[in-house]
Tab-separated table of N, CA and C in Angstrom:
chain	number	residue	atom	x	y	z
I	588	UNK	N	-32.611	3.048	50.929
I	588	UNK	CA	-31.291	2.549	50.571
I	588	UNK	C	-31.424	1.135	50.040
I	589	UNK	N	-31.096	0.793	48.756
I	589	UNK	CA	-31.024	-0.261	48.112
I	589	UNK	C	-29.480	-1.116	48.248
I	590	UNK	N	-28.879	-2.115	48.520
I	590	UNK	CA	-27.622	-2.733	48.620
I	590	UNK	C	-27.636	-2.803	47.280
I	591	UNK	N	-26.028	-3.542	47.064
I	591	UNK	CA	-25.490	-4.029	45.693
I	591	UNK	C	-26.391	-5.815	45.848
I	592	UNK	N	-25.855	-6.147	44.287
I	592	UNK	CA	-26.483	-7.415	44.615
I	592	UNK	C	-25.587	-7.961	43.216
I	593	UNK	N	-24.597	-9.517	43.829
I	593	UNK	CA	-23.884	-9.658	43.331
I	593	UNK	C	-24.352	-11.319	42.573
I	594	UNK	N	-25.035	-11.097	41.408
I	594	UNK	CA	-25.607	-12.056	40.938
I	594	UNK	C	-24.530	-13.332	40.506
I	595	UNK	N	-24.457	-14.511	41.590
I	595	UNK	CA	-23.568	-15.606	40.903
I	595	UNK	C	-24.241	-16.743	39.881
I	596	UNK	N	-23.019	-16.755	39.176
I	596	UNK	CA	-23.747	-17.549	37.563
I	596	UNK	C	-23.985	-18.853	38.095
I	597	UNK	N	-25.092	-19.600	37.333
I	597	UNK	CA	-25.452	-20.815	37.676
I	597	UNK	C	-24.381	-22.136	37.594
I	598	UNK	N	-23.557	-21.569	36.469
I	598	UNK	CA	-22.637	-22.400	36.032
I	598	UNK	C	-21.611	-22.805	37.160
I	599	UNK	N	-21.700	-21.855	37.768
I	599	UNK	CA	-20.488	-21.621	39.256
I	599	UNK	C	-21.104	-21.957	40.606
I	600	UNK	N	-22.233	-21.644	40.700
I	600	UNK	CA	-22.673	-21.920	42.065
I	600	UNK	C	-22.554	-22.928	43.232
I	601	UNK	N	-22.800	-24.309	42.162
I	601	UNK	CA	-22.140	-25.357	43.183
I	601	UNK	C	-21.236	-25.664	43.335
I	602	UNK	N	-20.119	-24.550	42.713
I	602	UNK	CA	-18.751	-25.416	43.001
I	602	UNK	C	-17.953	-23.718	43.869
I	603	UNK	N	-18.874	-22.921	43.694
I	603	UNK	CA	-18.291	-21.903	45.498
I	603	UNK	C	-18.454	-22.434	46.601
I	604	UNK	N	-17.713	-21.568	47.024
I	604	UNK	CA	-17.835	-21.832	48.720
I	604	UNK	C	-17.840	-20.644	49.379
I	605	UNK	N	-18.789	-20.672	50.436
I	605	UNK	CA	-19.188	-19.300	50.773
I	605	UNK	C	-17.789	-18.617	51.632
I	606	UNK	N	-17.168	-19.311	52.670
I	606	UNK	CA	-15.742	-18.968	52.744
I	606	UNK	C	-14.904	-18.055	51.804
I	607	UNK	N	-15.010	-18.675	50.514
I	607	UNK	CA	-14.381	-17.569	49.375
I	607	UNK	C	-15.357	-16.399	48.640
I	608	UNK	N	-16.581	-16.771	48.519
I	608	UNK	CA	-17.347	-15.561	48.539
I	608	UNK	C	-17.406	-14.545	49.704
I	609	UNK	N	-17.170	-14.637	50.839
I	609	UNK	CA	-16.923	-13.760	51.678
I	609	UNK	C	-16.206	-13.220	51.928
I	610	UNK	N	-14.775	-13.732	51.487
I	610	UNK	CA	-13.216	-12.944	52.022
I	610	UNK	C	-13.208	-12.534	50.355
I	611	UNK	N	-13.797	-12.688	49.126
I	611	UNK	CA	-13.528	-11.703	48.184
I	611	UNK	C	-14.176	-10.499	48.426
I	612	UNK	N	-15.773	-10.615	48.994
I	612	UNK	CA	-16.719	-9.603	48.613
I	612	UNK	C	-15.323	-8.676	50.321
I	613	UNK	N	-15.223	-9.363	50.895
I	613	UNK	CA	-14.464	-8.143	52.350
I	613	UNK	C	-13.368	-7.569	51.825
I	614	UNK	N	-12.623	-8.233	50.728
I	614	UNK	CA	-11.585	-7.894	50.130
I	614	UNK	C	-12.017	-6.423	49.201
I	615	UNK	N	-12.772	-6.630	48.658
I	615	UNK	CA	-13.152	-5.550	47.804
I	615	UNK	C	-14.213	-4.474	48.454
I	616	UNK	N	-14.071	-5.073	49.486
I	616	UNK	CA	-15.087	-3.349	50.278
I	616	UNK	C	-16.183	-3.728	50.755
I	617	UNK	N	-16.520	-4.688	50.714
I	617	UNK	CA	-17.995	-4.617	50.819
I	617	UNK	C	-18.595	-4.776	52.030
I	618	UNK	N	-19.869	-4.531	52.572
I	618	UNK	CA	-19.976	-4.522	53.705
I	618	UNK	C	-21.184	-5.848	53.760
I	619	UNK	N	-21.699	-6.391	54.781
I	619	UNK	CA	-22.610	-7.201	55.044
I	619	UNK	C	-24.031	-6.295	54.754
I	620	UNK	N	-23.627	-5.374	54.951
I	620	UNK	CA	-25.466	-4.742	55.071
I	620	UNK	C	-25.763	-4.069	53.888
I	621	UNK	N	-24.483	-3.593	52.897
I	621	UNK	CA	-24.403	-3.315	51.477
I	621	UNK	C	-24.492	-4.191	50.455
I	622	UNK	N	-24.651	-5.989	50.766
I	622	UNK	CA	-24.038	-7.057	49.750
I	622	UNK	C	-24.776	-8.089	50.100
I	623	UNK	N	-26.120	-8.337	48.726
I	623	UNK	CA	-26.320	-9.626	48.865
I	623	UNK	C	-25.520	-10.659	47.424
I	624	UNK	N	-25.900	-11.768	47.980
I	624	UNK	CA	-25.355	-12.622	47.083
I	624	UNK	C	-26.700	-13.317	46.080
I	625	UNK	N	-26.968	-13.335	44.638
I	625	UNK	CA	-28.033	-13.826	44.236
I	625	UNK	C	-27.849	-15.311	43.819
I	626	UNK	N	-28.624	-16.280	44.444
I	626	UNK	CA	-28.342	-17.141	43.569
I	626	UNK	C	-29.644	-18.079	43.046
I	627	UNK	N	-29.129	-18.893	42.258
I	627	UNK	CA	-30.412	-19.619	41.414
I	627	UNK	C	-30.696	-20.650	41.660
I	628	UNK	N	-32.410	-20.794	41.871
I	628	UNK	CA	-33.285	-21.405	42.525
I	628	UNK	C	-33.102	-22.526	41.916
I	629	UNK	N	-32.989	-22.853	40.824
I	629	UNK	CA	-32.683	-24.315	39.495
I	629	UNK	C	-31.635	-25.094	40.616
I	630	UNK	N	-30.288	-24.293	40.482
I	630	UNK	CA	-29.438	-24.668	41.871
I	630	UNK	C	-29.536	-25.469	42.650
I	631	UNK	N	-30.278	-24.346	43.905
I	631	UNK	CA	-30.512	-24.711	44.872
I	631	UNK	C	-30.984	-26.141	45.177
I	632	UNK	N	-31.948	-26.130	44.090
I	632	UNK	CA	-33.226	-27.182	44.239
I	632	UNK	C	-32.045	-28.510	44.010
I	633	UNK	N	-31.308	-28.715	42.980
I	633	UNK	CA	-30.234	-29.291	42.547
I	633	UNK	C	-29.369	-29.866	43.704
I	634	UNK	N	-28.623	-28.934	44.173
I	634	UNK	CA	-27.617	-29.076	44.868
I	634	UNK	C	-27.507	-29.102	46.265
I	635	UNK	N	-28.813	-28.210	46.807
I	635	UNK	CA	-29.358	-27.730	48.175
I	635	UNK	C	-29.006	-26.421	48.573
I	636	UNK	N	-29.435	-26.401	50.301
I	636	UNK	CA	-29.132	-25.011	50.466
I	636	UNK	C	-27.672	-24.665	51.184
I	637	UNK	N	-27.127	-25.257	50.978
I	637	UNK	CA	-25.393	-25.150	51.680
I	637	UNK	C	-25.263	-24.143	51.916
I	638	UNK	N	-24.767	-23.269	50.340
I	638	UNK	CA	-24.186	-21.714	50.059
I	638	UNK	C	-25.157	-21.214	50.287
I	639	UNK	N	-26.433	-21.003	50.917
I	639	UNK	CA	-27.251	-19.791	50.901
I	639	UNK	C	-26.963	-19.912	52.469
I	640	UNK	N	-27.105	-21.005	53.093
I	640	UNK	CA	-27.472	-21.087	54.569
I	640	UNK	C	-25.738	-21.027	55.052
I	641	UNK	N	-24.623	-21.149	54.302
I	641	UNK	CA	-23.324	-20.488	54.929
I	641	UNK	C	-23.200	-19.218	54.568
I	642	UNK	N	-23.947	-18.631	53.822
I	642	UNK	CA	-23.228	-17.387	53.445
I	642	UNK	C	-24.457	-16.677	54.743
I	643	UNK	N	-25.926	-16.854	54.863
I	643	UNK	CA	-26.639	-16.268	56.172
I	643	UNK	C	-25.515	-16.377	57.199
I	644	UNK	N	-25.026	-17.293	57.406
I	644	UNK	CA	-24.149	-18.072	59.043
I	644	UNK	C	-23.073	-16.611	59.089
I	645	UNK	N	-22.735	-16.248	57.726
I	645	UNK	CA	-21.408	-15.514	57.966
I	645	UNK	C	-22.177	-13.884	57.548
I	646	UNK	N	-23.719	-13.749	58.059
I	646	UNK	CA	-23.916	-12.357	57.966
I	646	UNK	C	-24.519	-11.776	56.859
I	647	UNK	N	-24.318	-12.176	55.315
I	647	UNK	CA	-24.379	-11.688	54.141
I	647	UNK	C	-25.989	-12.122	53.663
I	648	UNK	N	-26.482	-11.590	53.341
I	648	UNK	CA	-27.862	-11.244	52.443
I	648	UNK	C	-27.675	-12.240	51.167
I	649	UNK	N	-29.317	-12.848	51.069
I	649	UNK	CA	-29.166	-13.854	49.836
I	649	UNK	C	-30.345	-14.007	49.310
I	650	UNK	N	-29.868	-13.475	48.133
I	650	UNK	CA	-31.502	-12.715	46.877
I	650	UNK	C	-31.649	-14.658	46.019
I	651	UNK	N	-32.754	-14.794	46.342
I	651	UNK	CA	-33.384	-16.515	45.198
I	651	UNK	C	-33.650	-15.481	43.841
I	652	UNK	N	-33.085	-16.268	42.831
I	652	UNK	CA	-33.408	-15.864	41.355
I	652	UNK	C	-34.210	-16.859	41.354
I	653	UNK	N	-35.676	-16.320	41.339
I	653	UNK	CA	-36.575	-17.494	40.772
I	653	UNK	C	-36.722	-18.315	39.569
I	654	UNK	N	-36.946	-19.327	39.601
I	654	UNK	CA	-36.991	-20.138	38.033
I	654	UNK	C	-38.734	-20.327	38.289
I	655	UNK	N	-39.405	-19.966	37.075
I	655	UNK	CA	-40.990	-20.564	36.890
I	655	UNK	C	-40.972	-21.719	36.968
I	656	UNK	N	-40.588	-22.544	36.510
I	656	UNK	CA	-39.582	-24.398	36.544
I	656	UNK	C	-39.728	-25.000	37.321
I	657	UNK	N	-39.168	-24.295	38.877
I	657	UNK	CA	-39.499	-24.846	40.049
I	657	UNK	C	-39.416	-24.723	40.977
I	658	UNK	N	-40.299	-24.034	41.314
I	658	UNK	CA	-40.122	-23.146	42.563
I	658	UNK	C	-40.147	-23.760	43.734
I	659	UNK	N	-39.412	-23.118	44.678
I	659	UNK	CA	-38.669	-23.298	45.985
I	659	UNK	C	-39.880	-23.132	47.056
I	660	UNK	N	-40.475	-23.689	48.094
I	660	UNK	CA	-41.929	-23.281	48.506
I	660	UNK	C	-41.129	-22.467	49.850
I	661	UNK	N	-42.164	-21.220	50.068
I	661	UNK	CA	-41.831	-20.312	51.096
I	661	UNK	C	-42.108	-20.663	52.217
I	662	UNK	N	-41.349	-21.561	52.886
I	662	UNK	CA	-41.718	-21.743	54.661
I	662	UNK	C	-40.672	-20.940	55.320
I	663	UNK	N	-41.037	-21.105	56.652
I	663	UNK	CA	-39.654	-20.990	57.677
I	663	UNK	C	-38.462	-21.013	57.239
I	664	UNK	N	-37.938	-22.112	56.552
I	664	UNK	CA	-36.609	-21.880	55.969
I	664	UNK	C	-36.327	-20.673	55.210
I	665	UNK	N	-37.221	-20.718	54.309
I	665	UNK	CA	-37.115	-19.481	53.289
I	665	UNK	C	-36.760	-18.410	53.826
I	666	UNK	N	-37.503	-17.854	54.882
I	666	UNK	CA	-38.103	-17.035	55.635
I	666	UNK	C	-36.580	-16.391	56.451
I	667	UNK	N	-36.020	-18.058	56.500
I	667	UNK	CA	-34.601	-17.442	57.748
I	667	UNK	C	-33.192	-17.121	56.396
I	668	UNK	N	-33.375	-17.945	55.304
I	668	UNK	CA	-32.058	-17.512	54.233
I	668	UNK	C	-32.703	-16.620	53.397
I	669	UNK	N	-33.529	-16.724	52.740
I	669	UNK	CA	-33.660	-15.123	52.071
I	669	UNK	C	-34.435	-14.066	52.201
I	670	UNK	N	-34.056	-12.911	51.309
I	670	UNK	CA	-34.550	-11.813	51.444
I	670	UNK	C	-35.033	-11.408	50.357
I	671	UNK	N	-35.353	-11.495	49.220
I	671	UNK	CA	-35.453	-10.843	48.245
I	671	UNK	C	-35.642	-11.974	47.251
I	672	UNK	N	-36.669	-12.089	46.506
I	672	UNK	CA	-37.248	-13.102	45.454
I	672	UNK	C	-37.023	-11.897	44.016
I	673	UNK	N	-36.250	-12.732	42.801
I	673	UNK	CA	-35.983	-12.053	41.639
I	673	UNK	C	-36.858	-12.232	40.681
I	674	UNK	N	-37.937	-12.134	39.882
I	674	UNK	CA	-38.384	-12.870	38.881
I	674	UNK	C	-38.397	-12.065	37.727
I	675	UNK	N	-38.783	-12.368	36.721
I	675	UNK	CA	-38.951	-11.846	35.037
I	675	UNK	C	-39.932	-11.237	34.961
I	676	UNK	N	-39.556	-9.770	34.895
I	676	UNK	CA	-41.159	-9.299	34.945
I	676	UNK	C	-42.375	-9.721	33.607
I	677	UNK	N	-43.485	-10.036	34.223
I	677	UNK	CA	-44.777	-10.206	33.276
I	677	UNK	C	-45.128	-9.433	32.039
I	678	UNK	N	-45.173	-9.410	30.932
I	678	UNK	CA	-45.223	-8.300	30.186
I	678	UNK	C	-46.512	-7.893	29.937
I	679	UNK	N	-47.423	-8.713	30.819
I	679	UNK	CA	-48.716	-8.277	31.194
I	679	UNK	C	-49.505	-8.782	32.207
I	680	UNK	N	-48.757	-7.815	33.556
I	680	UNK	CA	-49.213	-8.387	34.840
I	680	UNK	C	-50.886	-8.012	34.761
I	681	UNK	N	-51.421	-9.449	35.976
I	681	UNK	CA	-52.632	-9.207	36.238
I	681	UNK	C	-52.343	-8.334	37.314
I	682	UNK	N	-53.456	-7.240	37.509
I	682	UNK	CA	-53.291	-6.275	38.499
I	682	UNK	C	-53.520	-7.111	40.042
I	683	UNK	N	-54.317	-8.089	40.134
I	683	UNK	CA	-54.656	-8.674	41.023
I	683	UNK	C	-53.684	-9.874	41.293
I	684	UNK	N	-52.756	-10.303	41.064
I	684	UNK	CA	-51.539	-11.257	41.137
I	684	UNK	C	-51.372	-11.122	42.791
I	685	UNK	N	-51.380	-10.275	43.768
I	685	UNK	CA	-50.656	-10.644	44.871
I	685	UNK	C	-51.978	-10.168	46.053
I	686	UNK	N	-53.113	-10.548	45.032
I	686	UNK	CA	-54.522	-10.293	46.418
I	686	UNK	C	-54.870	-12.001	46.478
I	687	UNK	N	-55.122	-12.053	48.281
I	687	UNK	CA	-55.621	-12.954	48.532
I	687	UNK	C	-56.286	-14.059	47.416
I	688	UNK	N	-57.462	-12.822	47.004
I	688	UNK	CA	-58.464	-13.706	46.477
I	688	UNK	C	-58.474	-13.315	44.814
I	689	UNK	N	-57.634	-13.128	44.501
I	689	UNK	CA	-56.745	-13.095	43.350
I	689	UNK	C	-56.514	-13.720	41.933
I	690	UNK	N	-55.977	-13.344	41.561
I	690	UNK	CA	-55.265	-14.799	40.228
I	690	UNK	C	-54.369	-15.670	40.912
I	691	UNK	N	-54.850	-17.135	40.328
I	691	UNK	CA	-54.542	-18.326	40.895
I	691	UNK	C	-53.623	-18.944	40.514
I	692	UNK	N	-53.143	-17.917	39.358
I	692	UNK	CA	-52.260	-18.920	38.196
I	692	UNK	C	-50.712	-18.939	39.430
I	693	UNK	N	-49.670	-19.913	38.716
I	693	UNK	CA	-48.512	-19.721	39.522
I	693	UNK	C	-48.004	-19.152	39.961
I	694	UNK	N	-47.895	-17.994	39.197
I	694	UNK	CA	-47.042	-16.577	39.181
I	694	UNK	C	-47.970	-15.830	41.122
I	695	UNK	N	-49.268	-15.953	40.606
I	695	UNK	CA	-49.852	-15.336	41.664
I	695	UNK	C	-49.974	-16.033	42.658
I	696	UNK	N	-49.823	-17.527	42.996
I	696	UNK	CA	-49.434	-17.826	44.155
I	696	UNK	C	-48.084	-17.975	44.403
I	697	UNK	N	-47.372	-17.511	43.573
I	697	UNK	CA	-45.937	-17.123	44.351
I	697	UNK	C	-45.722	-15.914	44.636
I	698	UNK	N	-46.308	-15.440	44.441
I	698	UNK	CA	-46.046	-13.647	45.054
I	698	UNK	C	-46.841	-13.808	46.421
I	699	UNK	N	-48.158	-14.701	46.068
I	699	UNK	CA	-48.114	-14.225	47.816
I	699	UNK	C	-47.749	-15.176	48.491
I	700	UNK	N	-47.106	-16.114	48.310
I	700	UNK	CA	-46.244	-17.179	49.306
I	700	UNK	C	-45.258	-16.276	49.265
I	701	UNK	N	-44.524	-15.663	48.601
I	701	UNK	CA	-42.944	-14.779	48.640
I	701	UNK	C	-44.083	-13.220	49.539
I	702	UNK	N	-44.382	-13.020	49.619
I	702	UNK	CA	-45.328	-11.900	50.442
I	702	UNK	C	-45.419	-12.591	52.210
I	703	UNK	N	-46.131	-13.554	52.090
I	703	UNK	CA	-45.832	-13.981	52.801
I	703	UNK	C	-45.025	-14.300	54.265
I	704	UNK	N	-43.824	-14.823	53.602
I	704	UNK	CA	-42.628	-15.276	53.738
I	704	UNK	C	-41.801	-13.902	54.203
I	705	UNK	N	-42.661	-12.739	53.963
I	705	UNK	CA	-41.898	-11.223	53.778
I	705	UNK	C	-40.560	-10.982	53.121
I	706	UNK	N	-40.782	-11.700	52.361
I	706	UNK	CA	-39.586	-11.305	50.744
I	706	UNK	C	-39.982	-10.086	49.990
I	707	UNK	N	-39.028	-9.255	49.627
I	707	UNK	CA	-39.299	-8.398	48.981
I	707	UNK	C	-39.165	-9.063	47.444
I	708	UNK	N	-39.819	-8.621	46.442
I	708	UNK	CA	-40.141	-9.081	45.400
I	708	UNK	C	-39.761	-8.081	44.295
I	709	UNK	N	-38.929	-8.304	43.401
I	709	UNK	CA	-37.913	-8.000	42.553
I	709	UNK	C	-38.716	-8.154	40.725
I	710	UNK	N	-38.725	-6.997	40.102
I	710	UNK	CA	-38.959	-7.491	38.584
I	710	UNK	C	-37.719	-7.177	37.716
I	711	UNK	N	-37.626	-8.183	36.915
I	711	UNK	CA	-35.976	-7.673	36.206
I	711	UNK	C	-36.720	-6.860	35.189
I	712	UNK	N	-36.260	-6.185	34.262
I	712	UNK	CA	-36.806	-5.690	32.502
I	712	UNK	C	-37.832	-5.190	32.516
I	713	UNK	N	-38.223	-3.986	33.503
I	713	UNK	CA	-39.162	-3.058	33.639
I	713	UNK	C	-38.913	-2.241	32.328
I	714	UNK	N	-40.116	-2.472	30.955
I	714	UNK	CA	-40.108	-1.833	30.216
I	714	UNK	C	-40.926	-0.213	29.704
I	715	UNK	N	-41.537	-0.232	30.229
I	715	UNK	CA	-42.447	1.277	30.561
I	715	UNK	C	-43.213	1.313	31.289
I	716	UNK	N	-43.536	2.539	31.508
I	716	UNK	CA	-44.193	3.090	32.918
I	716	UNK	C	-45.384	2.470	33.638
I	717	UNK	N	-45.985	1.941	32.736
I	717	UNK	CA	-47.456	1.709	32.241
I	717	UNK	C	-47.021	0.308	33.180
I	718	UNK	N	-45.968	-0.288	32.774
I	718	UNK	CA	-45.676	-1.765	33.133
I	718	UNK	C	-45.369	-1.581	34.498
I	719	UNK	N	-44.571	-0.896	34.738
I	719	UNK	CA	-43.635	-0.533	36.231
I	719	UNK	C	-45.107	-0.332	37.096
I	720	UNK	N	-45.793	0.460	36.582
I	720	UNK	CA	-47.537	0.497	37.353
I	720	UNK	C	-48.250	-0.721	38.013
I	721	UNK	N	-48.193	-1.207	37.027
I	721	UNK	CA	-49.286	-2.676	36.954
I	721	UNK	C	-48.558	-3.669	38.124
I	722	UNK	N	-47.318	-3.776	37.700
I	722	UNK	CA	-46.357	-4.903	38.738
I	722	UNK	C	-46.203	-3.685	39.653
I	723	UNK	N	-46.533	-3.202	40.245
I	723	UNK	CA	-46.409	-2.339	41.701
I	723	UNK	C	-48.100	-2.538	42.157
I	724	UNK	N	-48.698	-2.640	41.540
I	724	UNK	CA	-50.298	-3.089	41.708
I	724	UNK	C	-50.246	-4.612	41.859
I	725	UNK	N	-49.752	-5.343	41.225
I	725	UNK	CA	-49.684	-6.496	41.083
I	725	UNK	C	-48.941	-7.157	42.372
I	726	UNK	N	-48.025	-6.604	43.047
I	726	UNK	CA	-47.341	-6.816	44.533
I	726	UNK	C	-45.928	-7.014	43.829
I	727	UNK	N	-45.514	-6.364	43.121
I	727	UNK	CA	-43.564	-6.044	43.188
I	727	UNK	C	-43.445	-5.092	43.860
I	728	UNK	N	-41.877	-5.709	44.638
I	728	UNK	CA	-41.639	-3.891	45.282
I	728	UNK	C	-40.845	-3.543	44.582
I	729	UNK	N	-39.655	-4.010	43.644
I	729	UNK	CA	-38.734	-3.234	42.967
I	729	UNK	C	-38.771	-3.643	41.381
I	730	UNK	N	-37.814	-2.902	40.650
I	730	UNK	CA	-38.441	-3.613	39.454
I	730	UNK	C	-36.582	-2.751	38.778
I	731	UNK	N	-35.853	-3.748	37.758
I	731	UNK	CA	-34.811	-3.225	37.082
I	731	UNK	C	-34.849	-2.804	35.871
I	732	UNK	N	-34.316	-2.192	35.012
I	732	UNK	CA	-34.642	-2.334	34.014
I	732	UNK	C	-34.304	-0.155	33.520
I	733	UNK	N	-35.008	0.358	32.542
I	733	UNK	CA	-35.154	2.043	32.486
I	733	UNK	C	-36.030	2.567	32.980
I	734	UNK	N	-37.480	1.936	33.276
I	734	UNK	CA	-38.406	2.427	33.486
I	734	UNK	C	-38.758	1.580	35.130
I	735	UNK	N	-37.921	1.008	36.080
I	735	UNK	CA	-38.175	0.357	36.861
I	735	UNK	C	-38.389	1.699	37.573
I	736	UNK	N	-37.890	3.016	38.089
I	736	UNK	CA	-38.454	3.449	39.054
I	736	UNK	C	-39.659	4.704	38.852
I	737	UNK	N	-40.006	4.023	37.637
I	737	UNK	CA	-41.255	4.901	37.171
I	737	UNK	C	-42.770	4.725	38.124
I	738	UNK	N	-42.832	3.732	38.495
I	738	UNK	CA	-43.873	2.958	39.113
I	738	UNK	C	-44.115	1.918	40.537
I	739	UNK	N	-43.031	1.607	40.659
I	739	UNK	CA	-42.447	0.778	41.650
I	739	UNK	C	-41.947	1.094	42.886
I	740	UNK	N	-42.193	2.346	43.132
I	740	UNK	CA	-41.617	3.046	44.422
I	740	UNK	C	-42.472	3.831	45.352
């Protein structure tokens, strides 16, 4: 079972309040264990973790849209507000991206700091099968896109 996941725009983020993200998403049905909230790491880093760590307080699930830019480092904190790391899928993952002893480049030490951390790890624009393969080798667990559940599951 996969939840919804209600991606908020960057443009908006620091000026919600998780108070009103919560009595809309209850208003419209939604449940805590059906509904995360996504928001962006650019943000965060920006503004802090307010809305991620009120919207945890009040129950609700909270997906980091990663930025390559600048990433958020996976400790304890991470660990207690999110669940789910988003990134752009590679259009040519190294198969070895999320082994220990691995590729070193950024990408691959953020998969296994987000591994880690036990984030599930998200590819947006899964374009064929071949790809959906490689990033399921590579350490994604989900992947969006037409061809995301070709490989990824």
């Amino acid at each position: 079972y996969t939840g919804m996941v209600l991606a908020v725009s960057a443009e908006v983020q620091c000026s919600l309040e998780a108070d009103l993200l919560s009595e809309a998403a209850n208003e419209a049905g939604c449940t805590r264990q059906g509904l995360n909230f996504e928001l962006c790491e650019r943000e965060l880093l920006r503004d802090g973790a307010a809305l991620a760590e009120a919207l945890r307080a009040r129950g609700w699930g909270v997906t980091l849209r990663g930025d390559p830019d600048c990433p958020l480092p996976f400790g304890a904190k991470a660990r207690a507000l999110y669940s789910e790391l988003v990134l752009d899928a590679p259009d040519t993952p190294d198969p070895f991206l999320a082994l220990q002893d691995g590729d070193r480049s950024p990408l691959g030490r953020r998969l296994l700091a987000a591994k880690a951390a036990g984030l599930v790890i998200s590819a947006e624009n899964v374009r064929t099968a071949a790809q959906a393969r490689m990033l399921a080798m590579a350490g994604f667990d989900r992947g969006g896109g037409p061809f995301a559940e070709a490989g990824l599951r």
